[in-house]
mmCIF file of C-alpha atoms in Angstrom:
data_model
loop_
_atom_site.group_PDB
_atom_site.id
_atom_site.type_symbol
_atom_site.label_atom_id
_atom_site.label_comp_id
_atom_site.label_asym_id
_atom_site.label_seq_id
_atom_site.Cartn_x
_atom_site.Cartn_y
_atom_site.Cartn_z
ATOM 1 C CA MET E 26 -19.792 -25.801 10.941
ATOM 2 C CA LYS E 27 -16.534 -23.910 11.387
ATOM 3 C CA PRO E 28 -16.503 -20.461 9.753
ATOM 4 C CA ALA E 29 -14.336 -20.215 6.636
ATOM 5 C CA ALA E 30 -11.243 -18.093 7.214
ATOM 6 C CA TYR E 31 -8.422 -16.797 5.049
ATOM 7 C CA ILE E 32 -4.894 -15.598 5.703
ATOM 8 C CA GLY E 33 -3.689 -12.379 4.111
ATOM 9 C CA LEU E 34 0.033 -11.649 3.772
ATOM 10 C CA MET E 35 1.129 -8.136 2.873
ATOM 11 C CA SER E 36 4.397 -6.258 2.552
ATOM 12 C CA GLY E 37 4.045 -2.818 1.053
ATOM 13 C CA THR E 38 6.338 -0.360 -0.670
ATOM 14 C CA SER E 39 7.717 0.829 2.678
ATOM 15 C CA MET E 40 9.485 -2.556 2.928
ATOM 16 C CA ASP E 41 9.199 -2.600 6.718
ATOM 17 C CA GLY E 42 8.208 -6.244 6.893
ATOM 18 C CA ILE E 43 5.223 -8.551 6.577
ATOM 19 C CA ASP E 44 1.776 -8.148 8.091
ATOM 20 C CA ALA E 45 -0.276 -11.339 8.390
ATOM 21 C CA VAL E 46 -3.931 -11.643 9.391
ATOM 22 C CA LEU E 47 -6.310 -14.535 9.834
ATOM 23 C CA THR E 48 -9.741 -13.217 8.991
ATOM 24 C CA SER E 49 -13.223 -14.312 8.025
ATOM 25 C CA PHE E 50 -15.869 -12.366 6.152
ATOM 26 C CA SER E 51 -19.538 -12.210 7.030
ATOM 27 C CA GLU E 52 -22.318 -9.847 5.994
ATOM 28 C CA GLY E 53 -19.962 -7.193 4.685
ATOM 29 C CA ARG E 54 -17.660 -7.311 7.709
ATOM 30 C CA ALA E 55 -14.090 -8.496 8.159
ATOM 31 C CA VAL E 56 -13.511 -10.300 11.459
ATOM 32 C CA ILE E 57 -9.847 -10.434 12.510
ATOM 33 C CA HIS E 58 -9.063 -13.620 14.450
ATOM 34 C CA SER E 59 -5.304 -13.236 14.856
ATOM 35 C CA THR E 60 -2.392 -11.164 13.568
ATOM 36 C CA CYS E 61 1.357 -11.418 13.178
ATOM 37 C CA THR E 62 4.088 -9.063 11.986
ATOM 38 C CA ILE E 63 7.596 -10.038 10.899
ATOM 39 C CA CYS E 64 10.050 -7.191 10.408
ATOM 40 C CA TYR E 65 12.657 -7.429 7.684
ATOM 41 C CA PRO E 66 16.232 -7.699 8.975
ATOM 42 C CA ASP E 67 18.202 -4.557 8.116
ATOM 43 C CA GLU E 68 20.540 -6.468 5.820
ATOM 44 C CA LEU E 69 17.636 -7.914 3.823
ATOM 45 C CA LYS E 70 15.900 -4.549 3.549
ATOM 46 C CA HIS E 71 19.152 -2.992 2.317
ATOM 47 C CA ARG E 72 19.430 -5.678 -0.382
ATOM 48 C CA LEU E 73 15.834 -5.066 -1.454
ATOM 49 C CA ILE E 74 16.404 -1.325 -1.716
ATOM 50 C CA LYS E 75 19.494 -1.890 -3.855
ATOM 51 C CA LEU E 76 17.564 -4.271 -6.105
ATOM 52 C CA CYS E 77 14.817 -1.671 -6.529
ATOM 53 C CA GLN E 78 17.553 0.738 -7.626
ATOM 54 C CA ASN E 79 18.630 -1.684 -10.375
ATOM 55 C CA GLN E 80 21.698 -2.767 -8.405
ATOM 56 C CA GLY E 81 21.441 -6.519 -8.687
ATOM 57 C CA CYS E 82 21.757 -9.574 -10.898
ATOM 58 C CA PRO E 83 19.669 -12.693 -11.638
ATOM 59 C CA ASP E 84 21.347 -14.574 -8.777
ATOM 60 C CA GLU E 85 20.400 -11.832 -6.302
ATOM 61 C CA LEU E 86 16.845 -11.722 -7.669
ATOM 62 C CA GLY E 87 16.467 -15.465 -7.170
ATOM 63 C CA ALA E 88 18.067 -15.441 -3.732
ATOM 64 C CA LEU E 89 15.783 -12.662 -2.521
ATOM 65 C CA ASP E 90 12.711 -14.363 -3.995
ATOM 66 C CA HIS E 91 13.584 -17.396 -1.860
ATOM 67 C CA ALA E 92 14.456 -15.397 1.284
ATOM 68 C CA ILE E 93 11.237 -13.365 1.097
ATOM 69 C CA GLY E 94 9.244 -16.527 0.442
ATOM 70 C CA GLU E 95 10.637 -18.074 3.619
ATOM 71 C CA LEU E 96 9.728 -14.983 5.652
ATOM 72 C CA PHE E 97 6.210 -14.956 4.209
ATOM 73 C CA SER E 98 5.959 -18.628 5.208
ATOM 74 C CA GLN E 99 7.030 -17.745 8.752
ATOM 75 C CA ALA E 100 4.404 -14.993 8.890
ATOM 76 C CA ALA E 101 1.688 -17.436 7.807
ATOM 77 C CA LEU E 102 2.784 -19.977 10.406
ATOM 78 C CA GLY E 103 3.006 -17.223 13.020
ATOM 79 C CA VAL E 104 -0.560 -16.095 12.482
ATOM 80 C CA LEU E 105 -1.696 -19.724 12.655
ATOM 81 C CA ASP E 106 0.158 -20.185 15.957
ATOM 82 C CA SER E 107 -1.497 -17.043 17.321
ATOM 83 C CA ALA E 108 -4.875 -18.499 16.364
ATOM 84 C CA ALA E 109 -4.301 -21.938 17.908
ATOM 85 C CA ALA E 110 -7.494 -21.672 19.943
ATOM 86 C CA THR E 111 -9.569 -20.176 17.126
ATOM 87 C CA ASP E 112 -12.143 -22.576 15.764
ATOM 88 C CA VAL E 113 -11.996 -21.677 12.075
ATOM 89 C CA ASP E 114 -11.407 -23.541 8.823
ATOM 90 C CA VAL E 115 -8.534 -21.900 6.920
ATOM 91 C CA LYS E 116 -9.398 -22.136 3.245
ATOM 92 C CA ALA E 117 -6.524 -20.296 1.584
ATOM 93 C CA ILE E 118 -3.674 -17.830 1.905
ATOM 94 C CA GLY E 119 -3.541 -14.664 -0.187
ATOM 95 C CA SER E 120 0.046 -13.461 -0.577
ATOM 96 C CA HIS E 121 0.761 -10.065 -2.072
ATOM 97 C CA GLY E 122 4.533 -10.592 -2.093
ATOM 98 C CA GLN E 123 7.112 -7.832 -2.022
ATOM 99 C CA THR E 124 6.932 -5.450 -4.961
ATOM 100 C CA ILE E 125 10.334 -4.546 -6.344
ATOM 101 C CA ARG E 126 9.206 -2.978 -9.620
ATOM 102 C CA HIS E 127 5.862 -1.718 -10.913
ATOM 103 C CA GLN E 128 5.824 -0.415 -14.497
ATOM 104 C CA PRO E 129 2.148 -0.323 -15.487
ATOM 105 C CA ARG E 130 2.488 1.663 -18.701
ATOM 106 C CA GLY E 131 4.291 1.142 -21.978
ATOM 107 C CA THR E 132 4.595 -1.660 -24.505
ATOM 108 C CA ASN E 133 6.052 -4.141 -22.025
ATOM 109 C CA ALA E 134 4.120 -3.208 -18.875
ATOM 110 C CA PHE E 135 4.797 -5.436 -15.878
ATOM 111 C CA SER E 136 4.677 -5.696 -12.106
ATOM 112 C CA MET E 137 7.103 -7.891 -10.149
ATOM 113 C CA GLN E 138 6.667 -9.219 -6.626
ATOM 114 C CA LEU E 139 9.084 -11.461 -4.744
ATOM 115 C CA GLY E 140 8.202 -14.168 -2.215
ATOM 116 C CA ASP E 141 8.025 -17.642 -3.774
ATOM 117 C CA PRO E 142 4.479 -18.942 -3.080
ATOM 118 C CA ASN E 143 5.681 -22.525 -3.540
ATOM 119 C CA LEU E 144 7.567 -22.156 -0.263
ATOM 120 C CA ILE E 145 4.438 -20.854 1.484
ATOM 121 C CA VAL E 146 2.214 -23.748 0.417
ATOM 122 C CA GLU E 147 4.967 -26.247 1.226
ATOM 123 C CA ALA E 148 5.443 -24.833 4.733
ATOM 124 C CA THR E 149 1.763 -24.479 5.603
ATOM 125 C CA GLY E 150 -0.042 -27.143 3.591
ATOM 126 C CA ILE E 151 -2.665 -24.506 2.782
ATOM 127 C CA THR E 152 -3.772 -23.481 -0.707
ATOM 128 C CA THR E 153 -1.866 -20.309 -1.547
ATOM 129 C CA ILE E 154 -2.842 -17.652 -4.057
ATOM 130 C CA ALA E 155 -0.307 -15.100 -5.301
ATOM 131 C CA ASP E 156 0.579 -12.918 -8.308
ATOM 132 C CA PHE E 157 -2.664 -10.932 -8.131
ATOM 133 C CA ARG E 158 -1.661 -7.992 -10.302
ATOM 134 C CA ARG E 159 -0.600 -9.401 -13.644
ATOM 135 C CA ARG E 160 -3.958 -10.787 -14.841
ATOM 136 C CA ASP E 161 -5.460 -7.314 -14.572
ATOM 137 C CA MET E 162 -2.459 -5.932 -16.474
ATOM 138 C CA ALA E 163 -2.870 -8.572 -19.188
ATOM 139 C CA ALA E 164 -6.405 -7.219 -19.619
ATOM 140 C CA GLY E 165 -5.043 -3.709 -20.173
ATOM 141 C CA GLY E 166 -5.205 -2.518 -16.571
ATOM 142 C CA GLU E 167 -2.559 -1.028 -14.301
ATOM 143 C CA GLY E 168 -2.725 -3.944 -11.861
ATOM 144 C CA ALA E 169 -3.135 -1.410 -9.055
ATOM 145 C CA PRO E 170 -4.591 -0.363 -6.815
ATOM 146 C CA LEU E 171 -6.472 -3.576 -6.041
ATOM 147 C CA VAL E 172 -7.726 -2.662 -2.559
ATOM 148 C CA PRO E 173 -10.682 -0.466 -3.686
ATOM 149 C CA ALA E 174 -12.753 -3.588 -4.437
ATOM 150 C CA PHE E 175 -12.170 -4.741 -0.856
ATOM 151 C CA HIS E 176 -12.895 -1.273 0.501
ATOM 152 C CA GLN E 177 -16.189 -1.278 -1.371
ATOM 153 C CA ALA E 178 -17.124 -4.707 -0.006
ATOM 154 C CA ILE E 179 -16.241 -3.925 3.622
ATOM 155 C CA PHE E 180 -16.637 -0.165 4.070
ATOM 156 C CA GLY E 181 -19.227 0.747 1.439
ATOM 157 C CA SER E 182 -22.309 2.250 3.040
ATOM 158 C CA PRO E 183 -25.462 3.258 1.111
ATOM 159 C CA GLY E 184 -26.206 6.938 1.382
ATOM 160 C CA GLN E 185 -22.693 7.934 2.476
ATOM 161 C CA ASN E 186 -19.737 9.425 0.633
ATOM 162 C CA LEU E 187 -16.551 7.804 1.924
ATOM 163 C CA CYS E 188 -12.919 7.973 0.916
ATOM 164 C CA ILE E 189 -10.486 5.368 2.222
ATOM 165 C CA VAL E 190 -6.882 6.593 2.065
ATOM 166 C CA ASN E 191 -4.176 3.985 2.443
ATOM 167 C CA ILE E 192 -0.820 5.570 3.286
ATOM 168 C CA GLY E 193 1.983 3.087 2.862
ATOM 169 C CA GLY E 194 5.137 3.828 0.900
ATOM 170 C CA ILE E 195 2.779 4.997 -1.827
ATOM 171 C CA ALA E 196 -0.623 6.499 -1.010
ATOM 172 C CA ASN E 197 -3.825 5.388 -2.703
ATOM 173 C CA ILE E 198 -7.438 6.388 -2.347
ATOM 174 C CA SER E 199 -10.724 4.559 -2.792
ATOM 175 C CA CYS E 200 -13.712 6.836 -3.317
ATOM 176 C CA LEU E 201 -17.039 5.218 -2.442
ATOM 177 C CA LEU E 202 -19.550 7.804 -3.593
ATOM 178 C CA ASN E 203 -23.314 7.885 -3.275
ATOM 179 C CA THR E 204 -24.038 9.070 -6.798
ATOM 180 C CA PRO E 205 -26.110 7.520 -9.599
ATOM 181 C CA THR E 206 -23.263 7.626 -12.103
ATOM 182 C CA GLU E 207 -20.035 6.859 -10.249
ATOM 183 C CA GLN E 208 -19.976 4.843 -7.058
ATOM 184 C CA VAL E 209 -16.391 3.603 -6.808
ATOM 185 C CA TYR E 210 -13.091 4.818 -8.190
ATOM 186 C CA GLY E 211 -9.531 4.906 -6.927
ATOM 187 C CA PHE E 212 -5.881 5.407 -7.816
ATOM 188 C CA ASP E 213 -2.418 6.005 -6.399
ATOM 189 C CA THR E 214 -2.146 9.667 -5.401
ATOM 190 C CA GLY E 215 1.673 9.574 -5.226
ATOM 191 C CA PRO E 216 4.130 9.285 -2.338
ATOM 192 C CA GLY E 217 2.908 8.243 1.076
ATOM 193 C CA ASN E 218 5.793 7.457 3.411
ATOM 194 C CA ALA E 219 8.303 6.537 0.690
ATOM 195 C CA LEU E 220 10.040 9.899 0.280
ATOM 196 C CA MET E 221 10.007 10.728 3.996
ATOM 197 C CA ASP E 222 11.469 7.309 4.821
ATOM 198 C CA ALA E 223 14.134 7.567 2.109
ATOM 199 C CA TRP E 224 15.266 11.025 3.248
ATOM 200 C CA CYS E 225 15.220 10.053 6.930
ATOM 201 C CA LEU E 226 17.374 6.989 6.254
ATOM 202 C CA ASP E 227 19.801 8.966 4.101
ATOM 203 C CA GLN E 228 20.216 11.799 6.608
ATOM 204 C CA THR E 229 19.813 10.147 10.023
ATOM 205 C CA GLY E 230 20.325 6.415 9.497
ATOM 206 C CA LYS E 231 16.824 5.776 10.867
ATOM 207 C CA SER E 232 14.382 3.932 8.657
ATOM 208 C CA TYR E 233 11.488 6.288 9.421
ATOM 209 C CA ASP E 234 10.593 9.498 11.261
ATOM 210 C CA GLU E 235 8.592 8.331 14.286
ATOM 211 C CA ASN E 236 5.445 10.432 14.754
ATOM 212 C CA GLY E 237 6.902 12.984 12.350
ATOM 213 C CA ASP E 238 9.033 14.355 15.217
ATOM 214 C CA TRP E 239 11.993 15.254 12.985
ATOM 215 C CA ALA E 240 9.738 16.851 10.379
ATOM 216 C CA ASN E 241 8.169 18.886 13.180
ATOM 217 C CA GLU E 242 11.552 20.521 13.781
ATOM 218 C CA GLY E 243 11.554 21.940 10.254
ATOM 219 C CA ARG E 244 9.384 24.225 8.181
ATOM 220 C CA VAL E 245 7.777 23.895 4.779
ATOM 221 C CA ILE E 246 9.902 25.372 1.996
ATOM 222 C CA GLN E 247 7.174 26.644 -0.341
ATOM 223 C CA PRO E 248 9.296 27.037 -3.524
ATOM 224 C CA LEU E 249 10.581 23.450 -3.084
ATOM 225 C CA LEU E 250 7.067 22.150 -2.423
ATOM 226 C CA SER E 251 5.655 23.949 -5.471
ATOM 227 C CA ASP E 252 8.435 22.546 -7.637
ATOM 228 C CA MET E 253 7.780 18.992 -6.419
ATOM 229 C CA LEU E 254 4.034 19.362 -6.967
ATOM 230 C CA SER E 255 4.731 20.328 -10.583
ATOM 231 C CA ASP E 256 5.653 16.699 -11.306
ATOM 232 C CA ALA E 257 3.325 15.515 -14.066
ATOM 233 C CA TYR E 258 2.202 12.466 -12.069
ATOM 234 C CA PHE E 259 0.058 14.565 -9.736
ATOM 235 C CA THR E 260 -2.149 15.864 -12.561
ATOM 236 C CA LEU E 261 -2.146 12.619 -14.564
ATOM 237 C CA PRO E 262 -5.750 11.438 -14.977
ATOM 238 C CA ALA E 263 -6.825 8.122 -13.467
ATOM 239 C CA PRO E 264 -6.410 5.222 -13.822
ATOM 240 C CA LYS E 265 -2.882 5.622 -12.529
ATOM 241 C CA SER E 266 -0.489 3.802 -10.222
ATOM 242 C CA THR E 267 3.138 4.264 -9.235
ATOM 243 C CA GLY E 268 5.887 3.043 -6.943
ATOM 244 C CA LYS E 269 9.395 3.563 -5.601
ATOM 245 C CA GLU E 270 10.856 3.255 -9.068
ATOM 246 C CA LYS E 271 9.593 6.852 -9.466
ATOM 247 C CA PHE E 272 9.300 8.342 -5.976
ATOM 248 C CA ASN E 273 12.675 7.660 -4.395
ATOM 249 C CA LEU E 274 15.803 9.359 -3.035
ATOM 250 C CA ASP E 275 17.045 10.264 -6.524
ATOM 251 C CA TRP E 276 13.726 12.018 -7.176
ATOM 252 C CA ILE E 277 14.239 14.127 -4.043
ATOM 253 C CA LYS E 278 17.824 15.010 -4.963
ATOM 254 C CA THR E 279 16.792 16.124 -8.438
ATOM 255 C CA PHE E 280 14.707 18.872 -6.853
ATOM 256 C CA LEU E 281 17.275 19.694 -4.185
ATOM 257 C CA ASN E 282 19.795 20.422 -6.951
ATOM 258 C CA ARG E 283 17.482 23.313 -7.877
ATOM 259 C CA HIS E 284 16.965 24.355 -4.248
ATOM 260 C CA PRO E 285 20.379 24.134 -2.549
ATOM 261 C CA ASP E 286 21.246 25.045 1.042
ATOM 262 C CA THR E 287 17.996 23.661 2.441
ATOM 263 C CA SER E 288 18.272 22.181 5.932
ATOM 264 C CA PRO E 289 17.563 18.440 6.208
ATOM 265 C CA SER E 290 14.706 18.915 8.687
ATOM 266 C CA ASP E 291 13.105 21.496 6.379
ATOM 267 C CA VAL E 292 13.297 18.970 3.539
ATOM 268 C CA GLN E 293 11.630 16.364 5.750
ATOM 269 C CA ARG E 294 8.832 18.763 6.691
ATOM 270 C CA THR E 295 8.359 19.672 3.042
ATOM 271 C CA LEU E 296 8.159 16.005 2.043
ATOM 272 C CA LEU E 297 5.472 15.438 4.666
ATOM 273 C CA GLU E 298 3.545 18.404 3.280
ATOM 274 C CA LEU E 299 3.941 16.978 -0.228
ATOM 275 C CA THR E 300 2.206 13.783 0.889
ATOM 276 C CA VAL E 301 -0.540 15.795 2.605
ATOM 277 C CA ILE E 302 -1.239 18.165 -0.285
ATOM 278 C CA SER E 303 -1.026 15.520 -3.020
ATOM 279 C CA ILE E 304 -3.677 13.489 -1.159
ATOM 280 C CA ALA E 305 -5.930 16.436 -0.274
ATOM 281 C CA LYS E 306 -5.906 17.897 -3.796
ATOM 282 C CA GLN E 307 -7.004 14.601 -5.334
ATOM 283 C CA LEU E 308 -9.980 13.961 -3.048
ATOM 284 C CA PRO E 309 -13.385 14.235 -4.704
ATOM 285 C CA GLU E 310 -15.513 17.325 -4.244
ATOM 286 C CA SER E 311 -18.340 16.341 -1.948
ATOM 287 C CA ALA E 312 -19.932 18.433 0.768
ATOM 288 C CA ASP E 313 -20.413 15.503 3.130
ATOM 289 C CA LEU E 314 -17.290 13.422 2.407
ATOM 290 C CA LYS E 315 -15.851 11.362 5.262
ATOM 291 C CA VAL E 316 -12.169 10.397 4.997
ATOM 292 C CA TYR E 317 -10.689 7.359 6.739
ATOM 293 C CA ILE E 318 -6.954 6.624 6.904
ATOM 294 C CA CYS E 319 -5.238 3.236 7.047
ATOM 295 C CA GLY E 320 -1.662 2.007 6.574
ATOM 296 C CA GLY E 321 1.544 3.010 8.320
ATOM 297 C CA GLY E 322 0.907 6.702 7.762
ATOM 298 C CA SER E 323 -1.977 6.553 10.225
ATOM 299 C CA ARG E 324 0.609 6.191 13.014
ATOM 300 C CA ASN E 325 2.440 9.404 12.052
ATOM 301 C CA ARG E 326 0.964 11.962 14.452
ATOM 302 C CA LEU E 327 2.115 15.047 12.515
ATOM 303 C CA LEU E 328 0.951 13.605 9.200
ATOM 304 C CA MET E 329 -2.535 12.944 10.603
ATOM 305 C CA GLN E 330 -2.662 16.426 12.137
ATOM 306 C CA GLU E 331 -1.753 18.070 8.832
ATOM 307 C CA LEU E 332 -4.159 15.887 6.844
ATOM 308 C CA ARG E 333 -6.996 17.054 9.084
ATOM 309 C CA ARG E 334 -5.947 20.648 8.417
ATOM 310 C CA ALA E 335 -5.616 20.255 4.666
ATOM 311 C CA CYS E 336 -8.812 18.225 4.219
ATOM 312 C CA SER E 337 -11.053 20.514 6.283
ATOM 313 C CA PRO E 338 -14.070 20.673 6.347
ATOM 314 C CA PHE E 339 -14.023 16.925 5.665
ATOM 315 C CA SER E 340 -13.657 14.738 8.749
ATOM 316 C CA VAL E 341 -10.451 12.664 8.822
ATOM 317 C CA ASN E 342 -10.262 9.600 11.065
ATOM 318 C CA SER E 343 -8.685 6.144 11.248
ATOM 319 C CA THR E 344 -10.466 3.144 9.739
ATOM 320 C CA ALA E 345 -10.712 1.881 13.329
ATOM 321 C CA GLU E 346 -13.743 4.193 13.490
ATOM 322 C CA ILE E 347 -15.515 2.006 10.919
ATOM 323 C CA GLY E 348 -14.498 -1.364 12.264
ATOM 324 C CA LEU E 349 -11.018 -2.292 11.038
ATOM 325 C CA ASP E 350 -7.643 -1.525 12.630
ATOM 326 C CA PRO E 351 -5.643 0.582 10.112
ATOM 327 C CA GLN E 352 -2.577 -1.657 10.430
ATOM 328 C CA TRP E 353 -4.394 -4.717 9.097
ATOM 329 C CA VAL E 354 -6.546 -3.319 6.283
ATOM 330 C CA GLU E 355 -4.224 -4.184 3.400
ATOM 331 C CA ALA E 356 -3.398 -7.676 4.670
ATOM 332 C CA ALA E 357 -7.127 -8.311 5.153
ATOM 333 C CA ALA E 358 -7.662 -7.117 1.572
ATOM 334 C CA PHE E 359 -5.443 -9.881 0.228
ATOM 335 C CA ALA E 360 -7.224 -12.447 2.389
ATOM 336 C CA TRP E 361 -10.452 -11.215 0.766
ATOM 337 C CA LEU E 362 -8.884 -11.382 -2.696
ATOM 338 C CA ALA E 363 -7.872 -14.984 -1.973
ATOM 339 C CA GLN E 364 -11.500 -15.742 -1.114
ATOM 340 C CA GLN E 365 -12.633 -14.109 -4.361
ATOM 341 C CA THR E 366 -10.198 -16.187 -6.398
ATOM 342 C CA LEU E 367 -11.043 -19.464 -4.664
ATOM 343 C CA ASN E 368 -14.748 -18.775 -5.281
ATOM 344 C CA ARG E 369 -13.978 -17.884 -8.911
ATOM 345 C CA LYS E 370 -15.137 -14.295 -8.491
ATOM 346 C CA PRO E 371 -13.418 -11.191 -9.887
ATOM 347 C CA GLY E 372 -11.037 -9.220 -7.681
ATOM 348 C CA ASN E 373 -10.475 -6.100 -9.768
ATOM 349 C CA LEU E 374 -12.563 -3.029 -10.478
ATOM 350 C CA PRO E 375 -12.089 -2.024 -14.135
ATOM 351 C CA ALA E 376 -13.124 1.550 -13.331
ATOM 352 C CA VAL E 377 -10.125 1.696 -10.972
ATOM 353 C CA THR E 378 -7.407 -0.167 -12.863
ATOM 354 C CA GLY E 379 -8.480 0.516 -16.443
ATOM 355 C CA ALA E 380 -8.746 -3.178 -17.331
ATOM 356 C CA LYS E 381 -11.062 -4.227 -20.168
ATOM 357 C CA GLY E 382 -13.316 -6.017 -17.714
ATOM 358 C CA GLU E 383 -13.609 -7.902 -14.463
ATOM 359 C CA ARG E 384 -11.056 -10.703 -14.011
ATOM 360 C CA ILE E 385 -10.408 -13.501 -11.544
ATOM 361 C CA LEU E 386 -7.001 -12.631 -10.174
ATOM 362 C CA GLY E 387 -3.990 -14.620 -9.011
ATOM 363 C CA ALA E 388 -2.285 -17.961 -9.522
ATOM 364 C CA VAL E 389 -3.376 -20.848 -7.280
ATOM 365 C CA TYR E 390 -0.836 -23.187 -5.648
ATOM 366 C CA TRP E 391 -2.533 -26.296 -4.313
ATOM 367 C CA PRO E 392 -1.192 -28.254 -1.308
#
């Protein structure tokens, strides 16, 4: 019998493009069969950024939903082409979509992702599952982060205290603790790459600071860093989640108005330190904690160096050390969530999201 496999499609808050994986799950392991990445064209990314800044209209929203849906379809077909010789039975596609707004609190809480799943199922002929966040939110949760349940299933290890840190546009942690009272919890710690990317684009025209090279030219401005860390989000108790609607270029400029005449490279270095410190300060206290990093931030050499410094004496390594390439962890998570939904099993952790209970997540689009 062919092993059951699932496709995960993920585009995070960095809005770099779409990661696609074909993966199967066996005995608590994720086996990656093939991968594919589709980068967003600059023009499309610019339109998405403007939409996230409330510069758009219903026509633009609909047009981008269609355009993103077509690119997600291409990513799914691309990962299938890469796996042409792989003898697996693809059961379903889990599509995260592209988040353009996440407002988890308030009377009319909502989360909105673009990427029409109807186009994906039409292009591939494979059952597609999307819109994972809103069922959790309907049950009183934040709809995020959803990956801790996957981290528990794949990385959880009896007798060990682990923390999985995903650094995309926003950073989130999953704490898998070996205690009798609290084994798993997680939340968004705050900015990951989002502020660094926004400042780099604004000042240099480049979409990101490769390896943190530009930040390495600057120095940390301690009064600016302290001011940024005073933002109430960093001391907000969990459950909590956030996005670019909060941590964006305008947020940076609000603080720079109070700290003028700061060199651009110093700002970049300070933003990197903000990501480092906001993660390190929110890690659990555990003498034997092991920290593993995934997401785009794992490829930023300076960021990883400074995380190791700030998190000492904890060890800080890539999730590659525990069996999964850091680039594909989130996409694999949505493949796993698709499997959960298809098998009518819950995909959320109420202790993480704050939902009233476990829920089967997502809407299913049949071929």
